[in-house]
Amino acid sequence: MTRIQPTNTSSIKFQGNGNFLAKQGFANFAESMGGAIIFTTVLRAASRPAFIYADKTAEPEAKKYSAAKELLYQLLCLCITIAILPSFKKGGFAIAKKAFAEKNPKIKDIFEDIESKKPYFTDKKPDEVEKLKGFKRFLDRFKNEKPHSNETQLIKGSIELGSLVGSILGLTILAPQIGNLTLHPIMKAIGLKKEEKPQVNTEAASQPIGPKTNSVNVQA
Amino acid sequence: MAFKKFTSLEGICNYFGKGENAALVVTTTVAAFKGIFRPTFTLMDKKQDPESKQYAAFRELLTEVIAIPTYIAFDKISKWLTTSVYKNNVSEGQLKNIKVTSGFIGVCIAALAIPAICNVLQPPVMDAFKKHQNSKKTKKGLDINLDNNSAVINQSKTVIQKPEITNPVAATKKQSAMDVYLMTRNSSGMRVGN
């Protein structure tokens, strides 16, 4: 397959004070929901434990435990997001094909081009392009085609919708449930235990006057 | 109406396809769902006593309530700053890239700033919530120092009186808001928000 060279529309030269804000590569990354959620999760994994540790009102052991647990939880969120997003992107791509291809002949043509692996406008080498399939092939083509047509934006939007649904499912439902099951054993394995408050012996402390009190025991 | 475009799948996909607010949309949507699901899961936790569950759930909800406007504010501010600086110096395509990238950077800065903002805003609100819980307990004639008053209620069923703890040893140290905060935080993996 012959490689079609990108035209000047994809390599923007800017004048004056050139800066990374106007670069197409950064804009492509910033337009991707999957990239945004993964990057912000990495930032949270770095910042939240640091803030917990910087808390001067808490006890050192409690801070250490909380910061370690928070770090593990954010890393778990990151792993879950990275694991499930590609499947949801594929799902979004499939939804675009089902929902839009029949109604819109242009979209049907785009899907046929992708499946037939026709050459397209790309900055990748031919052997790299050959390996791309389905939504990855579409995304590579989308990245290099400027300006975007309404049809390609629609398909891209469907892939992003898949990313959004995957992020919501991963971070709001899966991560807390898996965290509840796995974090306690991991914390025990690395030797970090939750500090338990001393129990009050209610039998010795109870007096004839006044009712019996419950023991004060911080639950796990 | 601007929201009409979001009523159909095509409208939603069209908007997401443009990618202008991708970072903001995904972070605020995830924060909104976290604000719904995490308190719900916390309240469903059978291992904790009801008061701690309520405290933890309220704290998680408060975290997301603080997070959403923070993301929006930082996104808008960063876009406004960069476009006001660059709008006369670059082409339309470059300006669009600048807006998208600066919005993303704004959301990333918000993700870093939210814990700090929560550290400032949460304690007074959680103290007020704790006071509200204590006043409810006091009205019912329960001991505000106890996590679980069910034993007291059962034992003093016939004679409803405010329990008097005369032995200073038995008098448990009154848990501060930070103690309860750390207790509930340590009790589940669903601690701080987004």
mmCIF file of C-alpha atoms in Angstrom:
data_model
loop_
_atom_site.group_PDB
_atom_site.id
_atom_site.type_symbol
_atom_site.label_atom_id
_atom_site.label_comp_id
_atom_site.label_asym_id
_atom_site.label_seq_id
_atom_site.Cartn_x
_atom_site.Cartn_y
_atom_site.Cartn_z
ATOM 1 C CA MET A 1 0.000 0.000 0.000
ATOM 2 C CA THR A 2 1.429 3.321 -0.950
ATOM 3 C CA ARG A 3 1.815 5.786 1.804
ATOM 4 C CA ILE A 4 -0.010 9.016 1.226
ATOM 5 C CA GLN A 5 1.982 11.897 2.625
ATOM 6 C CA PRO A 6 0.134 14.341 4.822
ATOM 7 C CA THR A 7 -0.322 17.760 3.349
ATOM 8 C CA ASN A 8 0.553 21.002 5.040
ATOM 9 C CA THR A 9 -2.810 21.203 6.732
ATOM 10 C CA SER A 10 -1.707 18.641 9.282
ATOM 11 C CA SER A 11 1.594 20.310 10.178
ATOM 12 C CA ILE A 12 0.684 23.696 11.398
ATOM 13 C CA LYS A 13 3.423 26.242 11.415
ATOM 14 C CA PHE A 14 2.737 29.035 13.759
ATOM 15 C CA GLN A 15 4.491 32.289 13.886
ATOM 16 C CA GLY A 16 5.384 34.648 16.624
ATOM 17 C CA ASN A 17 5.823 32.960 19.988
ATOM 18 C CA GLY A 18 5.560 29.309 19.086
ATOM 19 C CA ASN A 19 4.333 27.306 22.006
ATOM 20 C CA PHE A 20 3.052 23.833 22.711
ATOM 21 C CA LEU A 21 -0.533 25.053 23.206
ATOM 22 C CA ALA A 22 -1.112 25.345 19.453
ATOM 23 C CA LYS A 23 0.547 22.048 18.521
ATOM 24 C CA GLN A 24 -1.759 19.558 16.867
ATOM 25 C CA GLY A 25 -0.370 16.600 18.786
ATOM 26 C CA PHE A 26 -1.292 18.116 22.143
ATOM 27 C CA ALA A 27 -4.704 19.151 20.853
ATOM 28 C CA ASN A 28 -5.354 15.593 19.613
ATOM 29 C CA PHE A 29 -4.500 14.245 23.064
ATOM 30 C CA ALA A 30 -6.605 16.905 24.801
ATOM 31 C CA GLU A 31 -9.610 16.070 22.586
ATOM 32 C CA SER A 32 -9.554 12.462 23.720
ATOM 33 C CA MET A 33 -11.682 11.610 26.765
ATOM 34 C CA GLY A 34 -9.711 8.464 27.476
ATOM 35 C CA GLY A 35 -6.461 10.406 27.583
ATOM 36 C CA ALA A 36 -7.984 13.037 29.836
ATOM 37 C CA ILE A 37 -9.348 10.590 32.380
ATOM 38 C CA ILE A 38 -6.129 8.560 32.503
ATOM 39 C CA PHE A 39 -3.971 11.655 32.886
ATOM 40 C CA THR A 40 -6.153 13.130 35.642
ATOM 41 C CA THR A 41 -6.153 9.781 37.463
ATOM 42 C CA VAL A 42 -2.342 9.808 37.398
ATOM 43 C CA LEU A 43 -2.366 13.346 38.816
ATOM 44 C CA ARG A 44 -4.797 12.315 41.559
ATOM 45 C CA ALA A 45 -2.617 9.331 42.428
ATOM 46 C CA ALA A 46 0.264 11.761 42.904
ATOM 47 C CA SER A 47 -1.527 14.607 44.657
ATOM 48 C CA ARG A 48 -4.065 13.023 47.000
ATOM 49 C CA PRO A 49 -1.657 10.914 49.057
ATOM 50 C CA ALA A 50 0.600 13.964 49.281
ATOM 51 C CA PHE A 51 -2.232 16.094 50.639
ATOM 52 C CA ILE A 52 -3.247 13.411 53.114
ATOM 53 C CA TYR A 53 0.331 13.181 54.308
ATOM 54 C CA ALA A 54 0.564 16.951 54.614
ATOM 55 C CA ASP A 55 -2.404 17.008 57.003
ATOM 56 C CA LYS A 56 -0.957 18.302 60.271
ATOM 57 C CA THR A 57 -3.989 17.552 62.409
ATOM 58 C CA ALA A 58 -3.901 13.790 61.890
ATOM 59 C CA GLU A 59 -1.727 11.243 63.651
ATOM 60 C CA PRO A 60 1.365 10.022 61.749
ATOM 61 C CA GLU A 61 0.333 6.366 61.629
ATOM 62 C CA ALA A 62 -3.170 7.224 60.476
ATOM 63 C CA LYS A 63 -1.765 9.555 57.815
ATOM 64 C CA LYS A 64 0.622 6.875 56.577
ATOM 65 C CA TYR A 65 -2.150 4.310 56.367
ATOM 66 C CA SER A 66 -4.588 6.682 54.653
ATOM 67 C CA ALA A 67 -2.024 7.984 52.163
ATOM 68 C CA ALA A 68 -0.896 4.467 51.225
ATOM 69 C CA LYS A 69 -4.473 3.283 50.825
ATOM 70 C CA GLU A 70 -5.378 6.301 48.710
ATOM 71 C CA LEU A 71 -2.362 5.714 46.462
ATOM 72 C CA LEU A 72 -3.309 2.069 46.007
ATOM 73 C CA TYR A 73 -6.904 3.020 45.276
ATOM 74 C CA GLN A 74 -5.948 5.564 42.617
ATOM 75 C CA LEU A 75 -3.534 3.071 41.040
ATOM 76 C CA LEU A 76 -6.355 0.538 41.003
ATOM 77 C CA CYS A 77 -8.592 3.120 39.270
ATOM 78 C CA LEU A 78 -5.844 3.714 36.707
ATOM 79 C CA CYS A 79 -5.414 0.008 35.972
ATOM 80 C CA ILE A 80 -9.160 -0.538 35.635
ATOM 81 C CA THR A 81 -9.533 2.459 33.303
ATOM 82 C CA ILE A 82 -6.648 1.370 31.071
ATOM 83 C CA ALA A 83 -8.007 -2.181 30.973
ATOM 84 C CA ILE A 84 -11.612 -1.460 30.056
ATOM 85 C CA LEU A 85 -11.438 1.659 27.866
ATOM 86 C CA PRO A 86 -10.366 -0.076 24.616
ATOM 87 C CA SER A 87 -13.382 -2.406 24.817
ATOM 88 C CA PHE A 88 -15.766 0.494 25.293
ATOM 89 C CA LYS A 89 -14.153 2.418 22.417
ATOM 90 C CA LYS A 90 -14.714 -0.612 20.194
ATOM 91 C CA GLY A 91 -18.292 -0.678 21.425
ATOM 92 C CA GLY A 92 -18.726 2.993 20.538
ATOM 93 C CA PHE A 93 -17.339 2.350 17.085
ATOM 94 C CA ALA A 94 -19.749 -0.565 16.621
ATOM 95 C CA ILE A 95 -22.664 1.603 17.783
ATOM 96 C CA ALA A 96 -21.713 4.243 15.209
ATOM 97 C CA LYS A 97 -21.809 1.605 12.497
ATOM 98 C CA LYS A 98 -25.196 0.282 13.616
ATOM 99 C CA ALA A 99 -26.835 3.613 14.352
ATOM 100 C CA PHE A 100 -25.505 5.835 11.573
ATOM 101 C CA ALA A 101 -24.181 3.765 8.664
ATOM 102 C CA GLU A 102 -27.609 2.669 7.416
ATOM 103 C CA LYS A 103 -29.069 6.177 7.502
ATOM 104 C CA ASN A 104 -26.046 7.989 6.097
ATOM 105 C CA PRO A 105 -24.372 6.643 2.917
ATOM 106 C CA LYS A 106 -21.220 8.729 3.525
ATOM 107 C CA ILE A 107 -20.721 7.069 6.893
ATOM 108 C CA LYS A 108 -21.310 3.680 5.285
ATOM 109 C CA ASP A 109 -18.570 4.519 2.752
ATOM 110 C CA ILE A 110 -16.162 5.441 5.567
ATOM 111 C CA PHE A 111 -16.743 2.091 7.283
ATOM 112 C CA GLU A 112 -16.309 0.242 3.990
ATOM 113 C CA ASP A 113 -13.028 2.088 3.345
ATOM 114 C CA ILE A 114 -11.735 1.198 6.801
ATOM 115 C CA GLU A 115 -12.698 -2.454 6.458
ATOM 116 C CA SER A 116 -11.270 -2.734 2.962
ATOM 117 C CA LYS A 117 -8.047 -1.075 4.193
ATOM 118 C CA LYS A 118 -7.933 1.436 1.404
ATOM 119 C CA PRO A 119 -4.964 3.810 1.583
ATOM 120 C CA TYR A 120 -5.667 7.041 3.356
ATOM 121 C CA PHE A 121 -4.019 10.207 4.506
ATOM 122 C CA THR A 122 -1.614 9.245 7.301
ATOM 123 C CA ASP A 123 1.768 10.057 8.817
ATOM 124 C CA LYS A 124 2.451 6.417 9.768
ATOM 125 C CA LYS A 125 4.558 3.975 7.779
ATOM 126 C CA PRO A 126 2.695 1.460 5.590
ATOM 127 C CA ASP A 127 3.568 -1.555 7.754
ATOM 128 C CA GLU A 128 2.321 0.293 10.857
ATOM 129 C CA VAL A 129 -0.914 1.218 9.101
ATOM 130 C CA GLU A 130 -1.338 -2.383 7.963
ATOM 131 C CA LYS A 131 -1.531 -3.506 11.600
ATOM 132 C CA LEU A 132 -4.329 -1.092 12.461
ATOM 133 C CA LYS A 133 -7.856 -2.416 12.537
ATOM 134 C CA GLY A 134 -11.320 -1.111 13.190
ATOM 135 C CA PHE A 135 -11.544 1.923 15.409
ATOM 136 C CA LYS A 136 -7.746 2.330 15.681
ATOM 137 C CA ARG A 137 -7.505 2.590 11.920
ATOM 138 C CA PHE A 138 -10.313 5.105 11.949
ATOM 139 C CA LEU A 139 -8.656 7.159 14.721
ATOM 140 C CA ASP A 140 -5.361 7.289 12.841
ATOM 141 C CA ARG A 141 -7.188 8.441 9.738
ATOM 142 C CA PHE A 142 -9.218 10.960 11.758
ATOM 143 C CA LYS A 143 -6.051 12.406 13.297
ATOM 144 C CA ASN A 144 -4.532 13.179 9.936
ATOM 145 C CA GLU A 145 -7.576 14.357 8.032
ATOM 146 C CA LYS A 146 -8.196 18.070 8.280
ATOM 147 C CA PRO A 147 -10.721 19.517 8.186
ATOM 148 C CA HIS A 148 -12.934 16.861 9.690
ATOM 149 C CA SER A 149 -16.165 16.128 7.910
ATOM 150 C CA ASN A 150 -19.417 15.898 9.868
ATOM 151 C CA GLU A 151 -19.494 12.165 9.264
ATOM 152 C CA THR A 152 -16.040 11.481 10.710
ATOM 153 C CA GLN A 153 -16.856 13.723 13.683
ATOM 154 C CA LEU A 154 -19.986 11.683 14.291
ATOM 155 C CA ILE A 155 -18.029 8.410 14.347
ATOM 156 C CA LYS A 156 -15.320 9.941 16.545
ATOM 157 C CA GLY A 157 -18.012 11.232 18.894
ATOM 158 C CA SER A 158 -19.466 7.754 19.174
ATOM 159 C CA ILE A 159 -16.034 6.366 20.126
ATOM 160 C CA GLU A 160 -15.687 9.125 22.734
ATOM 161 C CA LEU A 161 -19.141 8.276 24.080
ATOM 162 C CA GLY A 162 -17.885 4.730 24.550
ATOM 163 C CA SER A 163 -14.858 6.115 26.435
ATOM 164 C CA LEU A 164 -17.155 8.162 28.656
ATOM 165 C CA VAL A 165 -19.384 5.212 29.510
ATOM 166 C CA GLY A 166 -16.338 3.043 30.195
ATOM 167 C CA SER A 167 -14.816 5.693 32.476
ATOM 168 C CA ILE A 168 -18.043 6.057 34.432
ATOM 169 C CA LEU A 169 -18.453 2.307 34.840
ATOM 170 C CA GLY A 170 -14.818 1.762 35.758
ATOM 171 C CA LEU A 171 -14.379 4.598 38.201
ATOM 172 C CA THR A 172 -17.764 4.767 39.895
ATOM 173 C CA ILE A 173 -18.839 1.130 40.097
ATOM 174 C CA LEU A 174 -15.978 -1.276 39.479
ATOM 175 C CA ALA A 175 -13.178 0.529 41.317
ATOM 176 C CA PRO A 176 -14.999 0.948 44.676
ATOM 177 C CA GLN A 177 -16.195 -2.673 44.670
ATOM 178 C CA ILE A 178 -12.815 -4.118 43.699
ATOM 179 C CA GLY A 179 -11.133 -1.734 46.136
ATOM 180 C CA ASN A 180 -13.298 -2.989 48.993
ATOM 181 C CA LEU A 181 -12.250 -6.563 48.257
ATOM 182 C CA THR A 182 -8.575 -6.088 47.516
ATOM 183 C CA LEU A 183 -7.199 -3.096 49.374
ATOM 184 C CA HIS A 184 -7.436 -4.478 52.906
ATOM 185 C CA PRO A 185 -5.502 -7.674 52.073
ATOM 186 C CA ILE A 186 -2.901 -5.683 50.146
ATOM 187 C CA MET A 187 -2.437 -3.263 53.038
ATOM 188 C CA LYS A 188 -2.029 -6.208 55.406
ATOM 189 C CA ALA A 189 0.451 -7.830 53.055
ATOM 190 C CA ILE A 190 2.638 -4.730 52.944
ATOM 191 C CA GLY A 191 2.508 -4.481 56.707
ATOM 192 C CA LEU A 192 0.290 -1.461 57.153
ATOM 193 C CA LYS A 193 -2.453 -1.863 59.701
ATOM 194 C CA LYS A 194 -5.223 0.440 60.681
ATOM 195 C CA GLU A 195 -4.642 1.898 64.106
ATOM 196 C CA GLU A 196 -7.298 0.576 66.487
ATOM 197 C CA LYS A 197 -8.424 2.656 69.410
ATOM 198 C CA PRO A 198 -8.092 0.991 72.818
ATOM 199 C CA GLN A 199 -11.223 -0.772 73.989
ATOM 200 C CA VAL A 200 -12.929 0.406 77.134
ATOM 201 C CA ASN A 201 -13.767 -2.480 79.453
ATOM 202 C CA THR A 202 -17.381 -1.718 80.120
ATOM 203 C CA GLU A 203 -17.840 -4.313 82.860
ATOM 204 C CA ALA A 204 -15.118 -2.828 85.027
ATOM 205 C CA ALA A 205 -16.173 0.682 84.286
ATOM 206 C CA SER A 206 -19.897 0.379 84.830
ATOM 207 C CA GLN A 207 -21.164 1.686 88.087
ATOM 208 C CA PRO A 208 -24.352 0.982 90.028
ATOM 209 C CA ILE A 209 -25.473 4.475 89.078
ATOM 210 C CA GLY A 210 -25.834 4.912 85.378
ATOM 211 C CA PRO A 211 -26.509 2.408 82.620
ATOM 212 C CA LYS A 212 -23.977 0.090 81.097
ATOM 213 C CA THR A 213 -22.078 1.626 78.245
ATOM 214 C CA ASN A 214 -21.066 0.019 75.000
ATOM 215 C CA SER A 215 -17.450 -0.691 74.356
ATOM 216 C CA VAL A 216 -15.899 1.853 72.073
ATOM 217 C CA ASN A 217 -14.312 -0.008 69.250
ATOM 218 C CA VAL A 218 -13.481 1.521 65.954
ATOM 219 C CA GLN A 219 -14.801 -0.802 63.319
ATOM 220 C CA ALA A 220 -12.666 -1.917 60.445
ATOM 221 C CA MET B 1 -32.303 25.712 22.843
ATOM 222 C CA ALA B 2 -28.693 24.640 23.168
ATOM 223 C CA PHE B 3 -29.651 21.467 25.044
ATOM 224 C CA LYS B 4 -31.752 20.194 22.147
ATOM 225 C CA LYS B 5 -28.615 18.842 20.505
ATOM 226 C CA PHE B 6 -28.147 16.516 23.476
ATOM 227 C CA THR B 7 -31.541 14.877 23.192
ATOM 228 C CA SER B 8 -30.512 12.516 20.408
ATOM 229 C CA LEU B 9 -27.600 10.112 20.035
ATOM 230 C CA GLU B 10 -26.561 11.948 16.881
ATOM 231 C CA GLY B 11 -26.508 15.272 18.710
ATOM 232 C CA ILE B 12 -24.427 13.864 21.557
ATOM 233 C CA CYS B 13 -21.963 12.146 19.204
ATOM 234 C CA ASN B 14 -21.654 15.311 17.119
ATOM 235 C CA TYR B 15 -20.769 17.328 20.222
ATOM 236 C CA PHE B 16 -18.291 14.767 21.505
ATOM 237 C CA GLY B 17 -16.767 14.464 18.037
ATOM 238 C CA LYS B 18 -15.736 18.104 18.069
ATOM 239 C CA GLY B 19 -13.736 17.403 21.212
ATOM 240 C CA GLU B 20 -13.704 20.991 22.404
ATOM 241 C CA ASN B 21 -14.583 20.151 26.001
ATOM 242 C CA ALA B 22 -13.608 16.497 26.160
ATOM 243 C CA ALA B 23 -11.581 16.740 29.372
ATOM 244 C CA LEU B 24 -14.204 18.839 31.151
ATOM 245 C CA VAL B 25 -17.113 16.635 30.064
ATOM 246 C CA VAL B 26 -15.501 13.375 31.143
ATOM 247 C CA THR B 27 -14.221 14.641 34.507
ATOM 248 C CA THR B 28 -17.438 16.393 35.517
ATOM 249 C CA THR B 29 -19.622 13.483 34.385
ATOM 250 C CA VAL B 30 -17.478 10.997 36.311
ATOM 251 C CA ALA B 31 -17.581 13.312 39.353
ATOM 252 C CA ALA B 32 -21.376 13.567 39.121
ATOM 253 C CA PHE B 33 -21.801 9.795 38.983
ATOM 254 C CA LYS B 34 -19.297 9.355 41.798
ATOM 255 C CA GLY B 35 -21.371 11.786 43.841
ATOM 256 C CA ILE B 36 -24.336 9.452 43.354
ATOM 257 C CA PHE B 37 -22.778 5.996 43.574
ATOM 258 C CA ARG B 38 -20.096 6.363 46.235
ATOM 259 C CA PRO B 39 -22.370 7.672 48.993
ATOM 260 C CA THR B 40 -24.895 4.990 47.992
ATOM 261 C CA PHE B 41 -22.298 2.228 48.347
ATOM 262 C CA THR B 42 -21.133 3.708 51.634
ATOM 263 C CA LEU B 43 -24.670 3.723 53.029
ATOM 264 C CA MET B 44 -25.102 0.114 51.896
ATOM 265 C CA ASP B 45 -22.021 -0.983 53.851
ATOM 266 C CA LYS B 46 -23.246 -3.260 56.646
ATOM 267 C CA LYS B 47 -19.973 -3.277 58.562
ATOM 268 C CA GLN B 48 -20.239 0.302 59.752
ATOM 269 C CA ASP B 49 -22.626 1.838 62.204
ATOM 270 C CA PRO B 50 -25.289 4.133 60.754
ATOM 271 C CA GLU B 51 -23.811 7.370 62.066
ATOM 272 C CA SER B 52 -20.380 6.742 60.581
ATOM 273 C CA LYS B 53 -21.947 5.695 57.310
ATOM 274 C CA GLN B 54 -23.957 8.914 57.128
ATOM 275 C CA TYR B 55 -20.868 10.959 57.931
ATOM 276 C CA ALA B 56 -18.739 9.192 55.305
ATOM 277 C CA ALA B 57 -21.470 9.352 52.659
ATOM 278 C CA PHE B 58 -22.011 13.061 53.282
ATOM 279 C CA ARG B 59 -18.283 13.689 53.063
ATOM 280 C CA GLU B 60 -18.020 11.837 49.761
ATOM 281 C CA LEU B 61 -20.984 13.758 48.374
ATOM 282 C CA LEU B 62 -19.438 17.038 49.535
ATOM 283 C CA THR B 63 -16.158 16.166 47.794
ATOM 284 C CA GLU B 64 -17.902 15.756 44.450
ATOM 285 C CA VAL B 65 -20.071 18.846 45.011
ATOM 286 C CA ILE B 66 -16.853 20.831 45.472
ATOM 287 C CA ALA B 67 -15.121 19.096 42.542
ATOM 288 C CA ILE B 68 -17.635 19.788 39.773
ATOM 289 C CA PRO B 69 -17.653 23.617 39.913
ATOM 290 C CA THR B 70 -13.881 23.560 40.443
ATOM 291 C CA TYR B 71 -13.359 21.682 37.190
ATOM 292 C CA ILE B 72 -15.695 24.034 35.328
ATOM 293 C CA ALA B 73 -14.104 27.161 36.804
ATOM 294 C CA PHE B 74 -10.530 26.123 36.049
ATOM 295 C CA ASP B 75 -11.457 25.078 32.510
ATOM 296 C CA LYS B 76 -13.205 28.368 31.745
ATOM 297 C CA ILE B 77 -10.500 30.502 33.360
ATOM 298 C CA SER B 78 -7.653 28.815 31.506
ATOM 299 C CA LYS B 79 -9.482 29.072 28.167
ATOM 300 C CA TRP B 80 -10.304 32.724 28.754
ATOM 301 C CA LEU B 81 -6.696 33.523 29.721
ATOM 302 C CA THR B 82 -5.109 31.850 26.713
ATOM 303 C CA THR B 83 -7.585 33.107 24.134
ATOM 304 C CA SER B 84 -7.302 36.669 25.405
ATOM 305 C CA VAL B 85 -3.498 36.427 25.052
ATOM 306 C CA TYR B 86 -3.303 34.634 21.693
ATOM 307 C CA LYS B 87 -6.445 35.551 19.781
ATOM 308 C CA ASN B 88 -4.787 38.273 17.707
ATOM 309 C CA ASN B 89 -1.515 36.415 17.087
ATOM 310 C CA VAL B 90 -2.570 33.063 15.673
ATOM 311 C CA SER B 91 -4.837 31.600 13.015
ATOM 312 C CA GLU B 92 -8.301 30.195 13.681
ATOM 313 C CA GLY B 93 -7.121 26.593 13.628
ATOM 314 C CA GLN B 94 -4.298 27.337 16.043
ATOM 315 C CA LEU B 95 -6.660 29.234 18.327
ATOM 316 C CA LYS B 96 -8.952 26.209 18.444
ATOM 317 C CA ASN B 97 -5.994 24.007 19.394
ATOM 318 C CA ILE B 98 -4.946 26.503 22.042
ATOM 319 C CA LYS B 99 -8.450 26.513 23.557
ATOM 320 C CA VAL B 100 -8.646 22.735 23.663
ATOM 321 C CA THR B 101 -5.165 22.282 25.148
ATOM 322 C CA SER B 102 -5.579 25.054 27.715
ATOM 323 C CA GLY B 103 -8.955 23.631 28.770
ATOM 324 C CA PHE B 104 -7.266 20.274 29.319
ATOM 325 C CA ILE B 105 -4.496 21.905 31.367
ATOM 326 C CA GLY B 106 -7.117 23.761 33.414
ATOM 327 C CA VAL B 107 -8.879 20.487 34.225
ATOM 328 C CA CYS B 108 -5.554 18.894 35.232
ATOM 329 C CA ILE B 109 -4.772 21.805 37.550
ATOM 330 C CA ALA B 110 -8.264 21.445 39.028
ATOM 331 C CA ALA B 111 -7.615 17.747 39.694
ATOM 332 C CA LEU B 112 -4.538 18.793 41.701
ATOM 333 C CA ALA B 113 -6.292 21.668 43.439
ATOM 334 C CA ILE B 114 -9.445 19.820 44.529
ATOM 335 C CA PRO B 115 -7.832 18.056 47.532
ATOM 336 C CA ALA B 116 -6.498 21.390 48.771
ATOM 337 C CA ILE B 117 -9.865 23.064 48.311
ATOM 338 C CA CYS B 118 -11.572 20.166 50.091
ATOM 339 C CA ASN B 119 -9.090 20.476 52.980
ATOM 340 C CA VAL B 120 -10.216 24.075 53.394
ATOM 341 C CA LEU B 121 -13.954 23.790 52.763
ATOM 342 C CA GLN B 122 -14.810 20.369 54.172
ATOM 343 C CA PRO B 123 -13.826 20.645 57.870
ATOM 344 C CA PRO B 124 -16.276 23.432 58.809
ATOM 345 C CA VAL B 125 -19.107 21.752 56.890
ATOM 346 C CA MET B 126 -18.344 18.345 58.402
ATOM 347 C CA ASP B 127 -18.112 19.908 61.866
ATOM 348 C CA ALA B 128 -21.555 21.405 61.333
ATOM 349 C CA PHE B 129 -22.844 18.028 60.155
ATOM 350 C CA LYS B 130 -21.335 16.350 63.207
ATOM 351 C CA LYS B 131 -22.973 18.926 65.477
ATOM 352 C CA HIS B 132 -26.268 18.280 63.736
ATOM 353 C CA GLN B 133 -25.855 14.520 64.329
ATOM 354 C CA ASN B 134 -24.968 15.140 67.986
ATOM 355 C CA SER B 135 -27.961 17.411 68.509
ATOM 356 C CA LYS B 136 -30.225 14.725 67.055
ATOM 357 C CA LYS B 137 -28.697 12.226 69.464
ATOM 358 C CA THR B 138 -29.121 14.606 72.405
ATOM 359 C CA LYS B 139 -32.777 15.151 71.556
ATOM 360 C CA LYS B 140 -33.318 11.389 71.626
ATOM 361 C CA GLY B 141 -31.603 11.221 75.009
ATOM 362 C CA LEU B 142 -28.620 9.323 73.696
ATOM 363 C CA ASP B 143 -24.965 9.664 74.543
ATOM 364 C CA ILE B 144 -23.109 11.663 71.908
ATOM 365 C CA ASN B 145 -19.865 9.945 72.887
ATOM 366 C CA LEU B 146 -21.080 6.532 71.785
ATOM 367 C CA ASP B 147 -21.027 5.287 68.231
ATOM 368 C CA ASN B 148 -23.853 2.845 68.786
ATOM 369 C CA ASN B 149 -26.493 3.674 71.287
ATOM 370 C CA SER B 150 -28.639 0.605 70.688
ATOM 371 C CA ALA B 151 -27.386 -1.137 73.854
ATOM 372 C CA VAL B 152 -28.208 1.944 75.900
ATOM 373 C CA ILE B 153 -31.647 2.086 74.354
ATOM 374 C CA ASN B 154 -32.280 -1.597 75.067
ATOM 375 C CA GLN B 155 -31.085 -1.420 78.632
ATOM 376 C CA SER B 156 -32.977 1.692 79.516
ATOM 377 C CA LYS B 157 -36.174 0.762 77.741
ATOM 378 C CA THR B 158 -38.372 0.999 80.818
ATOM 379 C CA VAL B 159 -36.686 4.049 82.225
ATOM 380 C CA ILE B 160 -35.744 6.521 79.611
ATOM 381 C CA GLN B 161 -33.052 8.661 81.095
ATOM 382 C CA LYS B 162 -29.947 10.368 79.939
ATOM 383 C CA PRO B 163 -27.075 8.035 80.769
ATOM 384 C CA GLU B 164 -24.757 9.360 83.426
ATOM 385 C CA ILE B 165 -21.251 8.134 83.345
ATOM 386 C CA THR B 166 -19.759 8.784 86.741
ATOM 387 C CA ASN B 167 -16.565 6.826 86.390
ATOM 388 C CA PRO B 168 -13.985 8.959 84.601
ATOM 389 C CA VAL B 169 -12.303 5.795 83.332
ATOM 390 C CA ALA B 170 -15.500 4.711 81.658
ATOM 391 C CA ALA B 171 -15.972 8.125 80.167
ATOM 392 C CA THR B 172 -14.629 7.600 76.715
ATOM 393 C CA LYS B 173 -12.591 10.319 75.172
ATOM 394 C CA LYS B 174 -14.968 12.381 73.057
ATOM 395 C CA GLN B 175 -14.106 11.739 69.446
ATOM 396 C CA SER B 176 -13.161 14.830 67.574
ATOM 397 C CA ALA B 177 -14.371 15.471 64.057
ATOM 398 C CA MET B 178 -10.937 14.470 62.749
ATOM 399 C CA ASP B 179 -11.107 11.137 64.625
ATOM 400 C CA VAL B 180 -14.438 10.289 63.033
ATOM 401 C CA TYR B 181 -13.187 11.572 59.683
ATOM 402 C CA LEU B 182 -10.147 9.303 59.769
ATOM 403 C CA MET B 183 -12.185 6.405 61.132
ATOM 404 C CA THR B 184 -14.694 6.553 58.322
ATOM 405 C CA ARG B 185 -11.974 7.215 55.772
ATOM 406 C CA ASN B 186 -10.046 4.172 56.826
ATOM 407 C CA SER B 187 -13.054 1.928 56.849
ATOM 408 C CA SER B 188 -13.627 1.660 53.144
ATOM 409 C CA GLY B 189 -11.812 1.968 49.904
ATOM 410 C CA MET B 190 -14.159 4.671 48.793
ATOM 411 C CA ARG B 191 -12.517 7.542 50.479
ATOM 412 C CA VAL B 192 -11.718 10.706 48.733
ATOM 413 C CA GLY B 193 -13.504 11.444 45.585
ATOM 414 C CA ASN B 194 -12.748 11.844 41.993
#
